[in-house]
mmCIF file of C-alpha atoms in Angstrom:
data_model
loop_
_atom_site.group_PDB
_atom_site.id
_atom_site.type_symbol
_atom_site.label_atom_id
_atom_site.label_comp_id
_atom_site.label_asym_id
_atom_site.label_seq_id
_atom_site.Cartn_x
_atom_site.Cartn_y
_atom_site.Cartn_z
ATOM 1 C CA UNK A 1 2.068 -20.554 -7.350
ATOM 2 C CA UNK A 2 -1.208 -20.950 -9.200
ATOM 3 C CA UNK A 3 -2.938 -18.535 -7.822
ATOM 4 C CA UNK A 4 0.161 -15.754 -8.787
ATOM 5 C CA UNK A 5 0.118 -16.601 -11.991
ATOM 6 C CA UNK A 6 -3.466 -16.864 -12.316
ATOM 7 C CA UNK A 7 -3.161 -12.773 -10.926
ATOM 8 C CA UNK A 8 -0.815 -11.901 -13.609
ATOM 9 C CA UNK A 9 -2.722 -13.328 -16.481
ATOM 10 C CA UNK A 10 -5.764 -11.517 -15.516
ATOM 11 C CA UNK A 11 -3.250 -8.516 -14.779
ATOM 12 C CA UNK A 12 -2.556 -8.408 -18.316
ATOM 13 C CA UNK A 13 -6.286 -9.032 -19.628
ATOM 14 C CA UNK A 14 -8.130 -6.159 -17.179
ATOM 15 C CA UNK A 15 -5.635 -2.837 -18.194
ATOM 16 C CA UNK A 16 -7.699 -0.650 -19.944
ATOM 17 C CA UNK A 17 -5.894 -1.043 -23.363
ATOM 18 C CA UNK A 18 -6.440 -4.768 -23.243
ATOM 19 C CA UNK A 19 -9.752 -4.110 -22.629
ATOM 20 C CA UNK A 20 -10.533 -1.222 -25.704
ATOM 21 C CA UNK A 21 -8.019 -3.514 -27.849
ATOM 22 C CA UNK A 22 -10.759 -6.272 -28.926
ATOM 23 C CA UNK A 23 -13.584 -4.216 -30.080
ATOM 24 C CA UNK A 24 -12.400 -0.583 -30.941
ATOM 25 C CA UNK A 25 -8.342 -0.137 -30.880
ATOM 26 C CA UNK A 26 -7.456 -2.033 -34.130
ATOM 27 C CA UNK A 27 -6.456 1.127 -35.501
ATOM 28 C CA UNK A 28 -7.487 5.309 -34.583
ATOM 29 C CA UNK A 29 -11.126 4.531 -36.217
ATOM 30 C CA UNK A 30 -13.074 7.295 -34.547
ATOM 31 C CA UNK A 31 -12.473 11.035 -34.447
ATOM 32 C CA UNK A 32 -12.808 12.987 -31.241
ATOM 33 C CA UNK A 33 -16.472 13.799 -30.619
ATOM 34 C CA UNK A 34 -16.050 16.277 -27.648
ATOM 35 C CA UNK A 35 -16.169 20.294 -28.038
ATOM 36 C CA UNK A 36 -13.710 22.107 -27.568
ATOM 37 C CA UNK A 37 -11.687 23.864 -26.238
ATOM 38 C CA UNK A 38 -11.462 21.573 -23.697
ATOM 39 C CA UNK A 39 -10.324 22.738 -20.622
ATOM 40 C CA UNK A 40 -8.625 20.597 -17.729
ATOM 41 C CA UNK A 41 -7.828 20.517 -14.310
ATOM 42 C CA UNK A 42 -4.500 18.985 -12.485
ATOM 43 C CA UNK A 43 -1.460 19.402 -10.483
ATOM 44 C CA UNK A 44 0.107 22.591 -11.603
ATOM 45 C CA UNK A 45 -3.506 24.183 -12.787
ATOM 46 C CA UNK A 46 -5.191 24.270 -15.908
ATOM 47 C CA UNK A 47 -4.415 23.708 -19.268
ATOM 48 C CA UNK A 48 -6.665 24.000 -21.950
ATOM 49 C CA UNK A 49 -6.306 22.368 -25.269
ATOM 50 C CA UNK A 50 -8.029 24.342 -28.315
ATOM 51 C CA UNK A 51 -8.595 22.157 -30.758
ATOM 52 C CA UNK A 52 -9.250 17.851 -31.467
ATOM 53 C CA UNK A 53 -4.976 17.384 -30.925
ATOM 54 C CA UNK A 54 -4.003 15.551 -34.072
ATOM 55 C CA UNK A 55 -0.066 14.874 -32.779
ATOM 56 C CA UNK A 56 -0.005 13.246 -29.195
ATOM 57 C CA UNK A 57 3.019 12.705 -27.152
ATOM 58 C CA UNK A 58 2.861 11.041 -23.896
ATOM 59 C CA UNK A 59 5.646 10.864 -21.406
ATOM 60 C CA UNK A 60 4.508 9.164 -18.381
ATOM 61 C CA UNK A 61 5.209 5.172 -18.141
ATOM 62 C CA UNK A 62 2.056 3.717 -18.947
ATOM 63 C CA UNK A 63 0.506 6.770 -20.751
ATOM 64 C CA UNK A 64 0.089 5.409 -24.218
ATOM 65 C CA UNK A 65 -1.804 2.848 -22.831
ATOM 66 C CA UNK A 66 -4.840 4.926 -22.196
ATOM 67 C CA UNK A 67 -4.168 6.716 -25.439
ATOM 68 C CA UNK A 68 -4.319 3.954 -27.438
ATOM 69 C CA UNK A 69 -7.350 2.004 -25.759
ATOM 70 C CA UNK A 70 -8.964 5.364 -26.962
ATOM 71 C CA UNK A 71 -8.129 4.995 -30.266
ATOM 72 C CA UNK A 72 -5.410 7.493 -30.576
ATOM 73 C CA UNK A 73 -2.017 6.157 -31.248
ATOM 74 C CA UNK A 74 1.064 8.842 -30.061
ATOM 75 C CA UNK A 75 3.797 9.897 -32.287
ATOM 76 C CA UNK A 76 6.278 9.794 -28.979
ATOM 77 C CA UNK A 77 6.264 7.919 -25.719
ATOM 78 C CA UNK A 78 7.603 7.055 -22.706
ATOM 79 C CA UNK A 79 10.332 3.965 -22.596
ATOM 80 C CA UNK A 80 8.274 1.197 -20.372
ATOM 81 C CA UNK A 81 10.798 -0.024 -18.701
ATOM 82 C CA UNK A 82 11.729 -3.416 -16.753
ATOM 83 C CA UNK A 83 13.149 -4.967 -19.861
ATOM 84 C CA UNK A 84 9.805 -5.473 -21.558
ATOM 85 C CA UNK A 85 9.096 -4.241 -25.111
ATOM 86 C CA UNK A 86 5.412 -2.861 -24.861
ATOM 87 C CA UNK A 87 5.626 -2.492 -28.704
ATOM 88 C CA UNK A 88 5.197 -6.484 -28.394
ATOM 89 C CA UNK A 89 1.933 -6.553 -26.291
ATOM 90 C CA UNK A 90 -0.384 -8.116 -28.610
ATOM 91 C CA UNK A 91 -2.992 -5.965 -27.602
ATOM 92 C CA UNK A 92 -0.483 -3.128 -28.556
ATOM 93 C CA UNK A 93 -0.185 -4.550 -32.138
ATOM 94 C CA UNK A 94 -3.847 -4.142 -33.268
ATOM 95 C CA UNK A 95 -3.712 -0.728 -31.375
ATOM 96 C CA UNK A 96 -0.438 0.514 -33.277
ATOM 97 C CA UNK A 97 -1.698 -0.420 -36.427
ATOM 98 C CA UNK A 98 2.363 -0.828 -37.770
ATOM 99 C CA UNK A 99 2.963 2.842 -36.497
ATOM 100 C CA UNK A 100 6.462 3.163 -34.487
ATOM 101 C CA UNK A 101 6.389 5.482 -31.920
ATOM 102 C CA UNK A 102 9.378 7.403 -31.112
ATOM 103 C CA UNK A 103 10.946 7.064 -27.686
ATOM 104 C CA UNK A 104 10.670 10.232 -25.766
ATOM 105 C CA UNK A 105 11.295 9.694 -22.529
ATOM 106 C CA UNK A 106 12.203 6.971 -19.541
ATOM 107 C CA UNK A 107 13.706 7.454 -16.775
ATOM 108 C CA UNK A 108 13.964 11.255 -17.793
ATOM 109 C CA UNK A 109 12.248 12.997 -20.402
ATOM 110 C CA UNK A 110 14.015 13.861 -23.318
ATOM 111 C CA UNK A 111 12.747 17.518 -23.813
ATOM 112 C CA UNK A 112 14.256 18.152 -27.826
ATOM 113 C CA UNK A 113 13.058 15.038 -28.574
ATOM 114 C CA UNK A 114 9.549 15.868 -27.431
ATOM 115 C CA UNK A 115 10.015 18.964 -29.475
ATOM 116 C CA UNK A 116 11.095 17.237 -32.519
ATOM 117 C CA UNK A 117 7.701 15.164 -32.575
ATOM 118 C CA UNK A 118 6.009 18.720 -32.984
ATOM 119 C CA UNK A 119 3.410 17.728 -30.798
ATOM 120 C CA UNK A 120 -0.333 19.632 -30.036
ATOM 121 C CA UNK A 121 -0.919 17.946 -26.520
ATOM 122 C CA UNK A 122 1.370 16.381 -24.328
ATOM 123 C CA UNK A 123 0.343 13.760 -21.593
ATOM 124 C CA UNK A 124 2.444 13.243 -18.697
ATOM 125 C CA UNK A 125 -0.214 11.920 -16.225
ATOM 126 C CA UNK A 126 1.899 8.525 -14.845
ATOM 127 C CA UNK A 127 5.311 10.661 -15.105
ATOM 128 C CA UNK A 128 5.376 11.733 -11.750
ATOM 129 C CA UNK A 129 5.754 15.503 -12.735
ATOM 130 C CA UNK A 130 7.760 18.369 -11.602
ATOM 131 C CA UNK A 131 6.646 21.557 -11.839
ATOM 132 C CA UNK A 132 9.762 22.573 -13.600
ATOM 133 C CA UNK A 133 9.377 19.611 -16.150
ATOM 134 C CA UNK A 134 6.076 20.698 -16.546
ATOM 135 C CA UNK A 135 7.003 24.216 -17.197
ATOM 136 C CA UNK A 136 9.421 22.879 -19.901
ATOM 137 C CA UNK A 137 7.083 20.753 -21.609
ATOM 138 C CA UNK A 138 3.889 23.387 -21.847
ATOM 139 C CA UNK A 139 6.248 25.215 -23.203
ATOM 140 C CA UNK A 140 6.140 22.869 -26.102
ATOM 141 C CA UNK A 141 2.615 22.152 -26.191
ATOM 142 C CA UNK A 142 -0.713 22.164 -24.149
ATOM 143 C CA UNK A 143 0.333 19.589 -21.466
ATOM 144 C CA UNK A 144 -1.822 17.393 -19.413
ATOM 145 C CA UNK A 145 -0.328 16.422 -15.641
ATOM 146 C CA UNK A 146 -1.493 13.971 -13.048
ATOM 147 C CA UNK A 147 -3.731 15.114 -10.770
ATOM 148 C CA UNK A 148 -3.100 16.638 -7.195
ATOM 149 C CA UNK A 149 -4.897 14.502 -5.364
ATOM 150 C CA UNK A 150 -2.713 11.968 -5.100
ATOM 151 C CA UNK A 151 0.797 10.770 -4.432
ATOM 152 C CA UNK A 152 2.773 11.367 -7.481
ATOM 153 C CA UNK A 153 2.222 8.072 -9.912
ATOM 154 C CA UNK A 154 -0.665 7.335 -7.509
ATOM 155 C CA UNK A 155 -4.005 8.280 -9.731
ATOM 156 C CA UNK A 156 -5.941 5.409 -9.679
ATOM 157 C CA UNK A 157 -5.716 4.172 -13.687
ATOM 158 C CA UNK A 158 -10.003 4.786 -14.251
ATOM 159 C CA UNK A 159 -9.360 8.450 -13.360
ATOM 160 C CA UNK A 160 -6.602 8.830 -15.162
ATOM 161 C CA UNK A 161 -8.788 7.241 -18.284
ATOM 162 C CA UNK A 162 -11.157 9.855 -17.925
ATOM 163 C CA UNK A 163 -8.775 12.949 -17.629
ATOM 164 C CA UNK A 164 -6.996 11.474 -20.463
ATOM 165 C CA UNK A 165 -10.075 10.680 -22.107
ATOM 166 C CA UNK A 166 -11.613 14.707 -21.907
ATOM 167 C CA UNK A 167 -7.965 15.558 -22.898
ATOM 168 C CA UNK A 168 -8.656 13.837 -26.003
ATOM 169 C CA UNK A 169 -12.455 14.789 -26.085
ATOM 170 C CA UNK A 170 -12.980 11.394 -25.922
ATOM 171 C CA UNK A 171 -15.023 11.200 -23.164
ATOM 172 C CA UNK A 172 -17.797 8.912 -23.651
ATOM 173 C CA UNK A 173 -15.384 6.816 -25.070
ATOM 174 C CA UNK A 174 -12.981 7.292 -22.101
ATOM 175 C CA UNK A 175 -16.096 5.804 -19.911
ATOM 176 C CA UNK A 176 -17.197 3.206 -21.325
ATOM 177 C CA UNK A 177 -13.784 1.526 -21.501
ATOM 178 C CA UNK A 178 -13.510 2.282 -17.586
ATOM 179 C CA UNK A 179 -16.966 0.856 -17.055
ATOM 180 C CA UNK A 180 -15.530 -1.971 -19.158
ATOM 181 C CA UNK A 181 -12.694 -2.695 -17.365
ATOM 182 C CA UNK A 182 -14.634 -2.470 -13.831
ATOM 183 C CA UNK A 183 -17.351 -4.982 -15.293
ATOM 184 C CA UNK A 184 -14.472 -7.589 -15.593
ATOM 185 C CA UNK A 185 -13.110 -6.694 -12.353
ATOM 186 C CA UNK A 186 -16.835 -7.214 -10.830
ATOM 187 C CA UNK A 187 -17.083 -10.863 -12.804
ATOM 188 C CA UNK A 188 -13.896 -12.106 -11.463
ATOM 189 C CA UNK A 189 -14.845 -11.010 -8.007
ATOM 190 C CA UNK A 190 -17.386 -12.956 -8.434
ATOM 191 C CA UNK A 191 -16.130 -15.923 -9.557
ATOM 192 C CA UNK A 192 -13.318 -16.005 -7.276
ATOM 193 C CA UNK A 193 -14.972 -15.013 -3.659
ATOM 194 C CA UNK A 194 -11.856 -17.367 -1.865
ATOM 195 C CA UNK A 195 -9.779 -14.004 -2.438
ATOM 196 C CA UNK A 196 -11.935 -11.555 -0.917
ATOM 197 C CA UNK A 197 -9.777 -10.377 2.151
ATOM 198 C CA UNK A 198 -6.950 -12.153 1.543
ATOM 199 C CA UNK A 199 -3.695 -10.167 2.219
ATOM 200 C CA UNK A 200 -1.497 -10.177 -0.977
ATOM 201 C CA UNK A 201 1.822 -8.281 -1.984
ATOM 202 C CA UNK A 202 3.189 -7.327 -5.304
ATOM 203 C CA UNK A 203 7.424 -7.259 -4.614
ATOM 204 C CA UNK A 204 10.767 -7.295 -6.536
ATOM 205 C CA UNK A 205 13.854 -7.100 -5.070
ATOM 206 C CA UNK A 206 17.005 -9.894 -4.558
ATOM 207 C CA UNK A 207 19.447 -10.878 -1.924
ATOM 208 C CA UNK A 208 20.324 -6.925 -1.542
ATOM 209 C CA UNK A 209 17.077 -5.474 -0.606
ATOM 210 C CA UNK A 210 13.194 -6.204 -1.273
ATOM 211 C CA UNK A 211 11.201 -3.898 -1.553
ATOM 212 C CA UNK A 212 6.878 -3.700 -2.185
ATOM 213 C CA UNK A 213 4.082 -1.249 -3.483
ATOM 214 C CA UNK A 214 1.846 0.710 -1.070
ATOM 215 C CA UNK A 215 -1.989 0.815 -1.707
ATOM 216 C CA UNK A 216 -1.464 3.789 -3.747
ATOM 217 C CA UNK A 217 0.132 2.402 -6.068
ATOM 218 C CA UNK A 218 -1.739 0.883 -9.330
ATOM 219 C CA UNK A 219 -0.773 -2.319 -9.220
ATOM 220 C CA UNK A 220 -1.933 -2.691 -5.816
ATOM 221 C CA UNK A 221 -5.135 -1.495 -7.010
ATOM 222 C CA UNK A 222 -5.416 -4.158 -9.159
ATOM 223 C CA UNK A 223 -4.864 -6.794 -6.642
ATOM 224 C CA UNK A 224 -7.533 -4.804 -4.790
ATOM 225 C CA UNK A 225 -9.844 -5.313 -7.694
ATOM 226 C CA UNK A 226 -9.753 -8.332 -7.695
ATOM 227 C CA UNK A 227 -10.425 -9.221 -3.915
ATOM 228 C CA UNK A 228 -7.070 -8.730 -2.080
ATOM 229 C CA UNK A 229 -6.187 -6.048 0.746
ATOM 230 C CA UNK A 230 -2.316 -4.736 0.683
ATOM 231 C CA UNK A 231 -0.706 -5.402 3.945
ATOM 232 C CA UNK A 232 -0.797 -2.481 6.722
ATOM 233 C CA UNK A 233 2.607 -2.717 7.209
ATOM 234 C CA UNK A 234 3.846 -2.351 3.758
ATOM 235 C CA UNK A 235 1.902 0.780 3.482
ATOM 236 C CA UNK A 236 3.363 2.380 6.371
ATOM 237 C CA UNK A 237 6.847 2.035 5.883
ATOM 238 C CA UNK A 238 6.029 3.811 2.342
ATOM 239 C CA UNK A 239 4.612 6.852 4.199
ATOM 240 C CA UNK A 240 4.077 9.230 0.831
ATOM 241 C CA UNK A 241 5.453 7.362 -1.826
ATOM 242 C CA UNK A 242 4.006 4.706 -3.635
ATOM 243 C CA UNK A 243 6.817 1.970 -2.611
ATOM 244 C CA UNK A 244 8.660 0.789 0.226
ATOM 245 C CA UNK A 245 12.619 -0.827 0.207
ATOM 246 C CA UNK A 246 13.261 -3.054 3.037
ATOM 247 C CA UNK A 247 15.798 -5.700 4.194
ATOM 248 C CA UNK A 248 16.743 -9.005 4.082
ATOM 249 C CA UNK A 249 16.196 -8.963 7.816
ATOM 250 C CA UNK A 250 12.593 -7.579 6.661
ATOM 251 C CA UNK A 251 11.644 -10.532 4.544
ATOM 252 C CA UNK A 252 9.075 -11.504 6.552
ATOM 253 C CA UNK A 253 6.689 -8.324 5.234
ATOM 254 C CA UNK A 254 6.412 -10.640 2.254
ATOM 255 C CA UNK A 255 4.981 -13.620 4.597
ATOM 256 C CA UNK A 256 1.547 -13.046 3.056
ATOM 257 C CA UNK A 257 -1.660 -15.317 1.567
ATOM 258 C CA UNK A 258 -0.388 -14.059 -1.353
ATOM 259 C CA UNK A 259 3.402 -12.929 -3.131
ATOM 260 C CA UNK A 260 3.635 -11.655 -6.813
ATOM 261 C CA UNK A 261 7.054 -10.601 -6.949
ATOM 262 C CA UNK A 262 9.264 -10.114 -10.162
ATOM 263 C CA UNK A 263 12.662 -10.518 -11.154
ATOM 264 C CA UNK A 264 15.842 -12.378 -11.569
ATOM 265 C CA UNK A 265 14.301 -15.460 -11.783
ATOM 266 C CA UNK A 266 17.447 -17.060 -9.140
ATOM 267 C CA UNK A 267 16.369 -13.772 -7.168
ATOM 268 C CA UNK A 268 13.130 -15.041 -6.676
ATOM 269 C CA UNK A 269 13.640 -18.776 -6.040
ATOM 270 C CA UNK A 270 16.529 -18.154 -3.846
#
């Protein structure tokens, strides 16, 4: 039980707003330095953006993160959901700077309401994007999609940073927040060597049906960060996707060094 919860606290101090919160995110303070147009490469092509983008929308779940660690705080965004207000991250709060952005999307986008924000780039990199979505939404505005090289809401969170960041033409800033985010990674690594190897699983589920995250997935990645290997086995019953449902009869997948698993607290216990 300690070491889970020591996982999640240092889940919520390595994401890459956290990390661009305590020196640089207390409000949009710098301008975008790159040249543009900027011109960028992902799923469904190109898309180039002509100009520094002055009103951001992002649609993807964990977009505004990256958006704000960079300084630039979105006039729409995606719904996080899981029953968590992001709004109330404190890192969010310096970030935000008392703005209120308006919810655009969750589990589906909300395509007038993206249009309402009147928006000059559009990021939809952690949305899992369909081309037909993204038809809709470049429609609106110069939109930026996840890339192809991975299993939809599978890029790894520095490259997304950095595609974000060019985006933005915030490059340089983009990197040094990733080469931020990595140095804490690499300190904790070190400090903690008795979790190098260890097999861990992140999980949710309840007496219905469990399910886990494949190594594809980003929250995996961070457990990998930090020293821990995702089971074999949970990543081949996910095939493609980035998660895998199983059974009660299954429950034994979970009979790893290490479990993080959220939700109904009487879920969990029982």
């Amino acid at each position: 039980m300690r070491l889970m919860i020591r996982c999640l606290l240092v889940l919520a101090a390595l994401s890459p707003a956290a990390c661009g919160a305590d020196e640089q995110t207390a409000a949009p303070v710098s301008q975008a330095t790159g040249a543009f147009p900027v011109t960028v490469k992902h799923k469904f092509g190109t898309t180039e953006i002509p100009s520094a983008p002055k009103r951001v929308v992002t649609v993807g779940y964990t977009d505004q993160d990256i958006t704000l660690a960079l300084g630039v705080v979105p006039v729409g965004v995606g719904d996080f959901l899981g029953g968590y207000d992001w709004r109330k991250r404190p890192w969010a709060q310096a970030a935000l700077d008392g703005a209120q952005p308006e919810v655009v999307a969750g589990q589906e986008i909300n395509f007038e309401a993206v249009a309402a924000q009147r928006p000059d780039l559009i990021i939809a990199v952690n949305a899992g994007l369909k081309k037909a979505d993204y038809d809709k939404l470049s429609k609106i505005a110069p939109t930026v999609a996840q890339s192809g090289d991975y299993i939809d809401y599978g890029m790894p969170w520095d490259e997304q940073t950095l595609l974000v960041g060019k985006a933005l033409g915030r490059e340089e800033r983009a990197q040094k927040v990733v080469d931020e985010v990595r140095a804490k990674f690499a300190a904790f690594r070190k400090a903690h060597p008795e979790f190098e190897g260890k097999t861990a699983v992140l999980a949710y589920g309840g007496p219905d049906g469990y399910g886990a995250y494949a190594t594809g997935d980003n929250r995996s990645r961070f457990l990998a960060d930090i020293g821990f290997k995702t089971p074999t086995e949970i990543d081949k019953l996910a095939g493609d996707s980035f998660y895998t449902e199983f059974s009660q009869e299954q429950f034994r997948l979970m009979d790893q060094d290490v479990v993080v698993m959220y939700g109904a607290k009487k879920d969990i216990l029982a």
